[in-house]
Each structure stands twice: as C-alpha cells, then as structure tokens.
XYZ file of C-alpha atoms in Angstrom:
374
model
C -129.953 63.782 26.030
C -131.756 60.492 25.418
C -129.983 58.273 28.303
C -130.273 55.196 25.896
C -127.729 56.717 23.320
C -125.855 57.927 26.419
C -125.492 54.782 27.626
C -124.335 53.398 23.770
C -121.798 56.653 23.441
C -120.165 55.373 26.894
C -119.620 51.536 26.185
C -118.279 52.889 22.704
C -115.695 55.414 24.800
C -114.725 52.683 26.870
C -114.189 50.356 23.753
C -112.144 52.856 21.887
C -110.146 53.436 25.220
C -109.081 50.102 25.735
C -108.075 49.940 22.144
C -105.797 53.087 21.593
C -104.182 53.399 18.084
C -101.059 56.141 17.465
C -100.785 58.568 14.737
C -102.063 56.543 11.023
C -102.349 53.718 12.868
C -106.052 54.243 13.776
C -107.544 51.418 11.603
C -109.402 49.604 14.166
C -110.696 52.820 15.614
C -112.170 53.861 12.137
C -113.926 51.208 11.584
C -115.254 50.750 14.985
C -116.832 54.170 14.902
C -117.820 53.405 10.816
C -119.554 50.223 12.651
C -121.293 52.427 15.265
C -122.818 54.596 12.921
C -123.763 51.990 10.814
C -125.303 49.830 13.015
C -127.349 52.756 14.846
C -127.704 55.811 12.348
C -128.912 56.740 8.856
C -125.978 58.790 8.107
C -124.651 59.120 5.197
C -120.645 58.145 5.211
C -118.178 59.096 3.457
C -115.095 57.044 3.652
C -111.541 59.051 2.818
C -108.546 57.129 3.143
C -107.617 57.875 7.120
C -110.459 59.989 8.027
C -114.136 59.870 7.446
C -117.186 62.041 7.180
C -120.938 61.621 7.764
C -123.740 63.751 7.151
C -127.261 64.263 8.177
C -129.432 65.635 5.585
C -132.470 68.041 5.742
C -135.390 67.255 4.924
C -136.856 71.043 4.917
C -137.846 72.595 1.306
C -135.472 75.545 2.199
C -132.570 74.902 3.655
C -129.609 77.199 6.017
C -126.438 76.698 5.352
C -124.750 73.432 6.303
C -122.948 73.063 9.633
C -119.932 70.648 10.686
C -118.469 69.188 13.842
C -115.578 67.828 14.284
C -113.579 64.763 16.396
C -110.057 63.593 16.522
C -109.588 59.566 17.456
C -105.756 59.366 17.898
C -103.778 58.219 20.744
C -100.317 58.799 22.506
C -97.601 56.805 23.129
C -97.899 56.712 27.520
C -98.946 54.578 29.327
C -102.214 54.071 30.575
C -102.146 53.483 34.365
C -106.357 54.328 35.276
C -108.430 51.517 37.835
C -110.652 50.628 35.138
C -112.111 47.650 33.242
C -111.711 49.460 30.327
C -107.865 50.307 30.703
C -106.083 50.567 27.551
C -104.956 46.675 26.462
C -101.488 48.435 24.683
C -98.519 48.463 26.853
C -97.209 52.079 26.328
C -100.224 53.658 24.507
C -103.206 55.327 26.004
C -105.761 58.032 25.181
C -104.106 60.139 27.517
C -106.040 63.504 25.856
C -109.418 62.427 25.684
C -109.941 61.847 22.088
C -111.711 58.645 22.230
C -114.022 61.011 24.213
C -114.019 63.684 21.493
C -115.066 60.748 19.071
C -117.464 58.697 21.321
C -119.440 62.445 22.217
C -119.762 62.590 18.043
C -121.629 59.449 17.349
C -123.468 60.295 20.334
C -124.707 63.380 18.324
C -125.492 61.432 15.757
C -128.067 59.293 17.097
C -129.569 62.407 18.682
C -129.308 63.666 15.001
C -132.066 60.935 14.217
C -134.706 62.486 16.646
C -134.004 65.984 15.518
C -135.925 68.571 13.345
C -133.349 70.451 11.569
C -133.545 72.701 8.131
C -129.623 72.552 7.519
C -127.539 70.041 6.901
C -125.347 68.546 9.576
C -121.241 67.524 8.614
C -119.553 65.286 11.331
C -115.585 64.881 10.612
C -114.115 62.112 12.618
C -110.003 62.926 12.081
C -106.937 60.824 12.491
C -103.471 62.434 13.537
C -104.452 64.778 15.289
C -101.288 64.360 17.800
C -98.992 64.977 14.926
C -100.943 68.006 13.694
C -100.951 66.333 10.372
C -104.263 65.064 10.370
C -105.812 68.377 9.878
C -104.183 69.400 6.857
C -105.601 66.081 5.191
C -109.036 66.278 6.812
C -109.704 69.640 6.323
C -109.800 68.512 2.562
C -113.898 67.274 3.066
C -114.755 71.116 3.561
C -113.646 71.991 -0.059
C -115.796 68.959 -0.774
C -118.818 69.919 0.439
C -119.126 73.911 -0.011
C -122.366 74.729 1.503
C -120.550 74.105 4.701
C -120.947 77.764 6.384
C -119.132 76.823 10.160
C -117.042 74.302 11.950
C -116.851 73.542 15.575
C -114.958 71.077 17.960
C -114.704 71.085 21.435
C -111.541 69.416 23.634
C -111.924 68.233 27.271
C -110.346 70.445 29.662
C -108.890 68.606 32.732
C -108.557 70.198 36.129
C -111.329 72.095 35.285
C -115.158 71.974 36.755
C -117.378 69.130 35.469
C -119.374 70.636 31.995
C -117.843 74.185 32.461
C -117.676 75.620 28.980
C -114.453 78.491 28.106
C -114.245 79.323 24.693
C -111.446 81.937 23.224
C -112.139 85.142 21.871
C -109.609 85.222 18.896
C -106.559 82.469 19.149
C -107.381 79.365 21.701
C -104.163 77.452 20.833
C -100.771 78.873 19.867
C -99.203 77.533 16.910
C -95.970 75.372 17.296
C -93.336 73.229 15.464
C -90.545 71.266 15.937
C -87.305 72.894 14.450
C -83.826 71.287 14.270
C -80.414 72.991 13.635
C -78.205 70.593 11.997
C -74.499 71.520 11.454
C -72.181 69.470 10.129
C -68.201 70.266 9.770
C -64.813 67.992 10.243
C -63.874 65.484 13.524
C -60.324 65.129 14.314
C -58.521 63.947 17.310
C -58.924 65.250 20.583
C -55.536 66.386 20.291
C -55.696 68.308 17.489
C -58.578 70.475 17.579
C -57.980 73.017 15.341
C -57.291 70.434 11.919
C -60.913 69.634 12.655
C -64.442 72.304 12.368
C -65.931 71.399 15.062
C -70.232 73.271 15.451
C -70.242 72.889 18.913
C -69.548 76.100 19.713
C -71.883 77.523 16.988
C -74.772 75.173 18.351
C -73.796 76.558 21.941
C -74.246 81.030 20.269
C -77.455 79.906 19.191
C -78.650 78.646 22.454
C -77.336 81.760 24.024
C -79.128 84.082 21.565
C -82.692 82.434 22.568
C -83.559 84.707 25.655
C -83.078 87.902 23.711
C -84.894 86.667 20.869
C -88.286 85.424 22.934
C -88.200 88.796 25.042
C -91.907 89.246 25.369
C -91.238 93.376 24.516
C -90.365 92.348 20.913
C -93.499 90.673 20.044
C -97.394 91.071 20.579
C -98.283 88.127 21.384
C -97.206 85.084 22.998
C -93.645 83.861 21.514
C -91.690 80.826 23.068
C -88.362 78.872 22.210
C -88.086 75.235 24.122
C -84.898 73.914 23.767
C -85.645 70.001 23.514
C -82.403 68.400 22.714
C -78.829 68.998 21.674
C -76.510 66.109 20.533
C -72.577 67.266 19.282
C -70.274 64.885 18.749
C -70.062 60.981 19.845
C -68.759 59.536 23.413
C -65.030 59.060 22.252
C -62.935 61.365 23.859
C -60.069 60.856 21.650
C -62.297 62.225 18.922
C -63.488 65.887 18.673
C -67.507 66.554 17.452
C -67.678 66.988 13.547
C -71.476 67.150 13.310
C -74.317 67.935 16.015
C -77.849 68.978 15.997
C -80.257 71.186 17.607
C -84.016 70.829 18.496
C -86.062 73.179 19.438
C -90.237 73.702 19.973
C -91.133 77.191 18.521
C -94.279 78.459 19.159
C -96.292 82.366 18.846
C -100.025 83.226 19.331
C -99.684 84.750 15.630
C -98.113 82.525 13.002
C -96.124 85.555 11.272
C -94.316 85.971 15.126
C -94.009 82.326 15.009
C -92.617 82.480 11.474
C -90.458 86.036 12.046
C -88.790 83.909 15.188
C -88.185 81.115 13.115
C -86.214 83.413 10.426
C -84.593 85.165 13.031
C -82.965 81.689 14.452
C -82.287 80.649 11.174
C -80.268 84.136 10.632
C -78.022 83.510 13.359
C -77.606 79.670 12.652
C -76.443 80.611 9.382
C -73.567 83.225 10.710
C -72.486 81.075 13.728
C -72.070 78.141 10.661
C -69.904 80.339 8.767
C -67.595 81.825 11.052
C -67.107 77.478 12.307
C -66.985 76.939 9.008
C -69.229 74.151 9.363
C -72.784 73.466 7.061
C -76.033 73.916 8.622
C -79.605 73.361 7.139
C -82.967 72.966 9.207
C -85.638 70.686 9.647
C -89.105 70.422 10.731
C -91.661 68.760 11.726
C -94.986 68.485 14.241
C -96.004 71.897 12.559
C -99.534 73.081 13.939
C -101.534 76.182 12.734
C -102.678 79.064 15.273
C -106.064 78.208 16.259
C -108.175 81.248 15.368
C -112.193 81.606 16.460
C -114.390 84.087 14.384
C -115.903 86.333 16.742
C -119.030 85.779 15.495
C -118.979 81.831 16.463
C -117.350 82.536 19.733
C -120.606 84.355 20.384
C -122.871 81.486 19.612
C -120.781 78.996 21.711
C -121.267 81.691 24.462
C -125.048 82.086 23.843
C -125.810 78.021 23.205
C -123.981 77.626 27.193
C -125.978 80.416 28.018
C -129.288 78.828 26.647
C -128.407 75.125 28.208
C -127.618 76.798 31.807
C -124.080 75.799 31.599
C -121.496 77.821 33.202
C -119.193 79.850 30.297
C -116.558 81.650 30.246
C -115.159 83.769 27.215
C -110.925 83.454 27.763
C -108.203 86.011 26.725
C -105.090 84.347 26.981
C -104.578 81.460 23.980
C -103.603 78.082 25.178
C -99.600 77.323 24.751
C -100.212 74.140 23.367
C -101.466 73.263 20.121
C -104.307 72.134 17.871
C -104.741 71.170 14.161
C -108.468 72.487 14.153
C -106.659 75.386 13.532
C -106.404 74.007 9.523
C -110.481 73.740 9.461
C -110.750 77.436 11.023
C -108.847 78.307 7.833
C -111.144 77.110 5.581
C -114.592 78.354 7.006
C -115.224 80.241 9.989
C -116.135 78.566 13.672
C -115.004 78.081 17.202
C -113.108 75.684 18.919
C -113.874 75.418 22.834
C -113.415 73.727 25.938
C -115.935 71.585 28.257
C -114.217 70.907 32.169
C -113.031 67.427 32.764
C -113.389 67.941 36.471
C -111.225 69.725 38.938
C -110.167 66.649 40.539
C -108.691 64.763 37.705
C -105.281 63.979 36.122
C -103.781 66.241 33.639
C -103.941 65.642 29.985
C -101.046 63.807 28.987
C -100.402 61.667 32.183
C -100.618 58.373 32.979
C -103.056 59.104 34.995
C -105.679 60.971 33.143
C -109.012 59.346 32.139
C -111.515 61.332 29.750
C -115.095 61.810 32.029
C -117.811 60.271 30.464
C -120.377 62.585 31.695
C -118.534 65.258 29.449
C -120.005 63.880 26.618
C -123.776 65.036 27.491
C -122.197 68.079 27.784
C -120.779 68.281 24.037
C -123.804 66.532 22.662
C -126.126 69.460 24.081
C -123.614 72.029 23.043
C -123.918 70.505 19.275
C -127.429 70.409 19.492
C -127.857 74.009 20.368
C -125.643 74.946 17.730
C -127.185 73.242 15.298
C -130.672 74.638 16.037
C -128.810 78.214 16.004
C-alpha cells in the first residue's frame, strides 16, 4: 500500500476516534469522511440521508460486473479509557468496536482506487447504525440502486486475535439476534389482599422456567440462545402487590427460522401463563439483526485473495454469537463478510479498553484490492 495514503487513512482513524458519534447521530463523522474523499479522490458520491455511497468508475470498453465494499462509522455508548492523543473527547462514548477503523481502511481504498487499473466498477458504502442493526436495512437500499452490483464484502477487526490474520465463515459468520420483551399487565391491590388483585409475576416467573427446555441444543440444528436481560414486576411498595411487569430477553439462532420458531414458541407459553393469571400480555422488539450468511463462492475468493497476499487464513465453522447487519446486504447480492486479527494482545471489543490497530487497515486495503482485481 502506498505509505502516503497510509499515513492520511491513520490521522483520519485517529480523527474519527476522538470524535465518536452514537447510533443517527453520526453527522460529524459523515461529513468528515464526505470531506476526505473530497479533498483526496475523484469519486463519485452519492449522498443518502444517513449513509453515503461512492463509486469508482471504469474506464475499460467492456466492463465485469460491479463490486461493493462496505464500512460502518457508529459508536457505543462506553467509555473510552486508551493512553492516546487521540482518545475519544465524549465522556461515555467511544469506538469501542473498531468502526472508525472499518471506515478510515475504506477511504484508504479509495485513494489506492486512484492508482488502480480496474475493468469493473468499484461501490464503497460507508453505513450509519450499525450498533442498532438498523442501519443495514436503510443502507442496503443503494444496492437496488445500482443493479450491476454482482458482490458485497466487509471485513470487522477481530481482537485477541494475531496481527492481519484473516478467518472468514463458510456459511453463517454472525448469528442473528433481537431484543424481545414480555409485557403483562393485570390488577395491583394491597399486599394484604392478594387474591382481589391479578398479579403476572408468577406468569413472568413459568416463562423464565420454560427457557432451558426450550434452548436445549438437541431441538435445534444450529446454534439457539435465550439471555434473560431484565425482569421488572411490580413497584418498591410493599403494601402494594405487582399489577404489571415486563420481561426482556436477547434471542438469538444461527438460522433465522430457529431464531423465529424460538421466538413463537416463547410467545406460546407467554400467552397461556397470561391467561391462566388472567393478566394481558403483548411483545415487543427491538435491536433485530439478520443471520449473516456468506455465499460459498465469495468465501472462496476471500480465502484465495489471503492466499495470494501471503496472509495467514483460516476458513471457520462455528458462526459468531454476536451479531451483524451486513447480514441485510448478503440478502440482496451475494458476498462475504470476514475477519482481519486485531492482535492477540489487545482489549476485547466492547471494553474500555479496546483500541482499533491501525496497521489493520493495510491489511483490509490489500484484501479489497485483491478482490477487486478478482
């Protein structure tokens, strides 16, 4: 990689590090990386709302189908406690998952774009909330957009893993998750007098207790799990018994239809416990992310491009537990998401602790560029 747009890639990681934006808040991120590519590419750029897209055209007579690449910019809301100049200035937000990595390794692309012979045009996708996992299902809009789009990739840093060490996933890399609540609602009355009230605790409490059965791996084929996150009954008054409490819960499969037969299945008993209390229930959710599910065929080229560089590879069997929005653009047109090593040293993803590596971002830019040329 040309160390001169290294060098401009890393001061513009370190900007968008110190500046961390949560879920739609990103607006000084987008336009810093609008700026970047301004100021230092041709690109074309395509401005949509919360997101953005850029392209690279061909100049070739004949042209391969278009390829795309792309980034998520969002932050979290934890602290950002790393020895750096370039520590976030945000009390309580930080990219604690590497995305202003995932965004500065893009526009380093791009200016290698610039020196670049390519017959196929080149897509780059910088998305907002991805944290949320609703960014994806508005970003993913730019692919109907532009149909001669034939593949998609992304890549995420992978901490506690060796420096530039590429695993990609031969069918799902991330599971796919969302946040469900239980909310039951029936009559308080005074402590005394329990039974002139309808009180869910108890209906709240079968539903926890039906869980383990329900996630016992022999039921399912893939990878099904049930977090309990919360449960709130009732209000600190002990002269008053609970009329109304809430469950939350993170459900998550390697399938989607396991994911969604679980979710039924909860639902099912919610609905029984709620009627024998005779109390009202209905459900909620939210933070809802896809599977994330690579085409065999594009798991081969991430393989063969790591192969081609020298880099060490690794094709994986077991999907991540946690989840990913790419999963949306995988929907759309085939690709592969993958993983480059942080380091084996470093802080976990999601810690106060945990910095992206800059020298991760050669890595991705290389990786692009192979796949490009493929």
């Amino acid at each position: 990689m040309n160390k001169e747009n290294l060098a401009l890639a890393t001061e513009l990681r370190h900007r968008l590090h110190a500046h961390p934006e949560l879920s739609y808040q990103e607006v000084w991120t987008k336009k810093t990386l609008m700026e970047f590519l301004r100021e230092h590419t041709s690109l074309e750029l395509f401005d949509r709302g919360k997101y953005f897209y850029a392209v690279c055209r061909s100049k070739a007579a004949e042209k391969r189908p278009a390829v795309a690449y792309r980034a998520d910019f969002d932050a979290l809301p934890i602290l950002d406690d790393i020895d750096a100049p370039y520590r976030s200035r945000f009390p309580g937000i930080g990219h604690k998952c590497g995305h202003d990595g995932h965004a500065a390794s893009l526009c380093a692309f791009a200016l290698e774009l610039g020196e670049m012979d390519l017959d196929r045009d080149v897509y780059l996708v910088f998305q907002h909330a991805e944290e949320t996992g609703q960014g994806g299902i508005e970003a993913k809009d730019f692919l109907y957009e532009n149909p001669d789009i034939a593949e998609i990739y992304a890549y995420h840093n992978e901490a506690q893993v060796e420096l530039g060490k590429i695993q990609v996933w031969k069918e799902t890399s991330n599971c796919a998750s969302k946040g469900m609540t239980i909310h039951m609602k029936g009559t308080p009355t005074h402590a005394s007098l329990p039974e002139n009230g309808k009180n869910p605790v108890f209906a709240l409490a079968n539903v926890v207790s039906a869980v383990p059965a329900l996630i016992e791996p022999s039921r399912w084929k893939g990878i099904v799990l049930c977090t309990i996150v919360q449960m709130d009954v009732g209000a600190y008054a002990f002269g008053t018994a609970a009329g109304e409490g809430l469950l939350r819960m993170t459900i998550r499969g390697q399938y989607e239809e396991e994911m969604d037969a679980l979710q039924a299945a909860l639902e099912e008993i919610a609905r029984a416990e709620a009627e024998k209390a005779g109390v009202a229930v209905d459900f909620r959710f939210e933070d809802v992310f896809p599977e994330t599910r690579n085409d065999a065929a594009h798991v081969e080229k991430v393989m063969q491009a790591a192969e081609t560089l020298g880099f060490k590879a690794e094709r994986m069997e077991i999907p991540t537990r946690g989840s990913e929005d790419f999963g949306h653009f995988l929907k759309v047109v085939p690709g592969a998401y993958f993983v480059i090593g942080n380091g084996a040293d470093g802080a976990a993803i999601h810690t106060v602790g945990f910095d992206f590596n800059d020298a991760v971002i050669e890595y991705g830019v290389e990786m692009f560029k192979q796949l490009a040329r493929m």
